[in-house]
XYZ file of C-alpha atoms in Angstrom:
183
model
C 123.546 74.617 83.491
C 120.219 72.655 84.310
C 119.386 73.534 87.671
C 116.140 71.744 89.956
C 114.947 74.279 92.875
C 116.910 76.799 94.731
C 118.124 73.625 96.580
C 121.208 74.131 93.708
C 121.623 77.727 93.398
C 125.171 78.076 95.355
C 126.122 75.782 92.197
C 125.910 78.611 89.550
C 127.149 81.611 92.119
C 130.632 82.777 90.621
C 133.485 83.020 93.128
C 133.364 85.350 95.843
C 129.470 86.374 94.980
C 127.050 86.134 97.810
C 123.148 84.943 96.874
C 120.935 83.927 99.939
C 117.186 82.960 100.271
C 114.750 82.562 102.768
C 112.889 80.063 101.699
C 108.719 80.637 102.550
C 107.819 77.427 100.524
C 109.379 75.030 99.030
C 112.691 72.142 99.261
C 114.450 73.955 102.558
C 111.548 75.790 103.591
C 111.991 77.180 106.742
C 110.266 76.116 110.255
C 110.448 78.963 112.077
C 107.238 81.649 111.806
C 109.406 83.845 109.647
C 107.177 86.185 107.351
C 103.727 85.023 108.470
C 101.700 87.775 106.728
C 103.487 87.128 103.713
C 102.869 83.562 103.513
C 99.379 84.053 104.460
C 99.083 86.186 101.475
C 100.630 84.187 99.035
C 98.400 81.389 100.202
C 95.464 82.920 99.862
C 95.588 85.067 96.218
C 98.201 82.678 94.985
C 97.912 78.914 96.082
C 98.854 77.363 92.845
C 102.625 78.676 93.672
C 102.235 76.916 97.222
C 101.049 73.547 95.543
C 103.872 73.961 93.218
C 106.170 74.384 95.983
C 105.029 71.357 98.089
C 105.163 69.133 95.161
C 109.054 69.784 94.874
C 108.953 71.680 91.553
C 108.521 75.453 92.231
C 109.242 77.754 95.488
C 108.341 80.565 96.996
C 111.419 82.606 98.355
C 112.969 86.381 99.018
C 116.157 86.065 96.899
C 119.125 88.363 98.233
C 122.081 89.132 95.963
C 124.643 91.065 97.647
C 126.840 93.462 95.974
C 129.127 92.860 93.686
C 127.708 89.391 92.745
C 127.459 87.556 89.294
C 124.800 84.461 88.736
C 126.267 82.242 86.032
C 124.195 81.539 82.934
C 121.714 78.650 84.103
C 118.333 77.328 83.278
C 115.257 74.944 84.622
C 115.387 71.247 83.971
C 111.774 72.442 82.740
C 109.165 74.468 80.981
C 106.187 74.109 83.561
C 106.394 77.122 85.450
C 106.899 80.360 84.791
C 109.094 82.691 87.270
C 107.870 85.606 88.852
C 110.108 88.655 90.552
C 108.742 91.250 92.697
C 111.286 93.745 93.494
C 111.457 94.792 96.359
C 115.124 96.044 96.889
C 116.927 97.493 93.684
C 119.866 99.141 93.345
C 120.082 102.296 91.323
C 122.509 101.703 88.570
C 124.639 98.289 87.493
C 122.000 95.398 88.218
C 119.822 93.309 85.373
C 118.740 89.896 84.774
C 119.680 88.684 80.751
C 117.042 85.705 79.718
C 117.716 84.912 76.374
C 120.496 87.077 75.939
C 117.976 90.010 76.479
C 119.005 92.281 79.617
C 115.986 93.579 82.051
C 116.213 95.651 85.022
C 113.945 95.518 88.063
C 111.474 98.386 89.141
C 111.068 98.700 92.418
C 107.260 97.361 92.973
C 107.387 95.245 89.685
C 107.116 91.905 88.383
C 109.104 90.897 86.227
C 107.596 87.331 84.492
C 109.516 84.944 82.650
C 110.396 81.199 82.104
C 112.727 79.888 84.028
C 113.382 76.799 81.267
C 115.039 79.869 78.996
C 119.174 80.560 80.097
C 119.144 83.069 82.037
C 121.772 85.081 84.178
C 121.708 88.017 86.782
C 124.578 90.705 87.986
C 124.689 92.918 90.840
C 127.835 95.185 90.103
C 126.556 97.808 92.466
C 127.588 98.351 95.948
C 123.808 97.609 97.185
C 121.766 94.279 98.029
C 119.044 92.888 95.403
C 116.443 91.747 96.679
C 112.914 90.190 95.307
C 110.371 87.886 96.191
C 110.306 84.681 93.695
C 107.785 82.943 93.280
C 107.431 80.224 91.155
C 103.710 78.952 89.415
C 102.340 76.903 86.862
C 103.054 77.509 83.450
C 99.932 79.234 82.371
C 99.754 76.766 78.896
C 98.981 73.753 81.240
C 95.688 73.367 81.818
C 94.474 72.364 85.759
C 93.306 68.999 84.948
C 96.713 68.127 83.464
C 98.775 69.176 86.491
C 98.826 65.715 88.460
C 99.827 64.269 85.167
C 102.973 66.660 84.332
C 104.114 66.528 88.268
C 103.664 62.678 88.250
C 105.356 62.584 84.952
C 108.188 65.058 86.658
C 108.491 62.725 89.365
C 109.059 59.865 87.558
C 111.704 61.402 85.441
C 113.673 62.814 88.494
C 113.155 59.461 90.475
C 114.744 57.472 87.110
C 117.764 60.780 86.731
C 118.350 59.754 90.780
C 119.173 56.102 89.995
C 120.917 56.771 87.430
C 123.311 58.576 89.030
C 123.771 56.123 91.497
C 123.164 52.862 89.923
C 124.412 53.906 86.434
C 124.158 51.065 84.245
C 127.085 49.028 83.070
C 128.971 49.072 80.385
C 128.037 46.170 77.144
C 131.431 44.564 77.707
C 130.778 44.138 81.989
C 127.148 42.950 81.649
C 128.537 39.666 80.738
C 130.637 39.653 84.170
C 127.594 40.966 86.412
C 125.765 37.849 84.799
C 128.358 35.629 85.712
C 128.736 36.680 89.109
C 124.971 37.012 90.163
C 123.307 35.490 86.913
């Protein structure tokens, strides 16, 4: 499943699993002065991630999977960021990420660095909470002065994927009525 920001993450959740965020930049981040150290961190040694963030493509979030929870196989509508996980909570035994149908575990203190655009699905069997901080950045292989260009590009594409959805065009044999009724 193609998934856009964390905005769609309770879409690929299997039944009775649990997966919250707290959102420090990005589509639903927060208002209230939650983390403030944090942020001021990320801004500072990592500001690409913020601009990422604001432009609707990448977030900055902690990521809590309860126990017991299963994240169905899912995937990034794109390749221009790469995902980062810093664990920071991590059980001791039956939790792992597979990306590419190759299983990694967190460490404790870790990142773990991968792209998003690749399947990927996560499992907390334990009886402990996951938890990481997720930050999302530019793909390294785009250069700076091509950014604007891929996020316009991205914006474009998402903006013509809206109205499509909406306004989806008509069918051969019904064009001929929509011209006779407002031709």
């Amino acid at each position: 499943q193609h998934r856009n920001a964390g905005h769609d993450d309770g879409t690929v959740v299997e039944p009775g699993g649990d997966w919250r965020e707290v959102v420090l930049f990005g589509t639903g981040e927060t208002t209230m002065d939650v983390c403030p150290e944090t942020k001021s961190l990320i801004q500072k040694y990592i500001p690409d991630a913020v601009d990422l963030a604001h432009a609707g493509t990448g977030e900055v979030i902690f990521s809590v999977l309860a126990p017991r929870t299963r994240i169905r196989a899912h995937c990034a509508s794109t390749n221009v960021r790469l995902t980062a996980h810093l664990a920071l909570v991590v059980p001791t035994r039956a939790c792992a990420i597979q990306i590419e149908g190759k299983w990694h575990a967190w460490q404790r203190g870790k990142v773990l660095l991968f792209d998003d655009s690749f399947e990927h699905a996560v499992y907390n069997d334990s009886d402990q909470y996951r938890a990481v901080l997720l930050i999302r950045t530019w793909h390294d292989g785009i250069p700076k002065p091509e950014r604007q260009l891929v996020l316009q590009e991205i914006q474009d594409w998402c903006q013509a994927e809206e109205a499509r959805r909406y306004v989806p065009p008509l069918p051969p044999e019904l064009e001929t009525v929509e011209d006779i009724c407002f031709g």
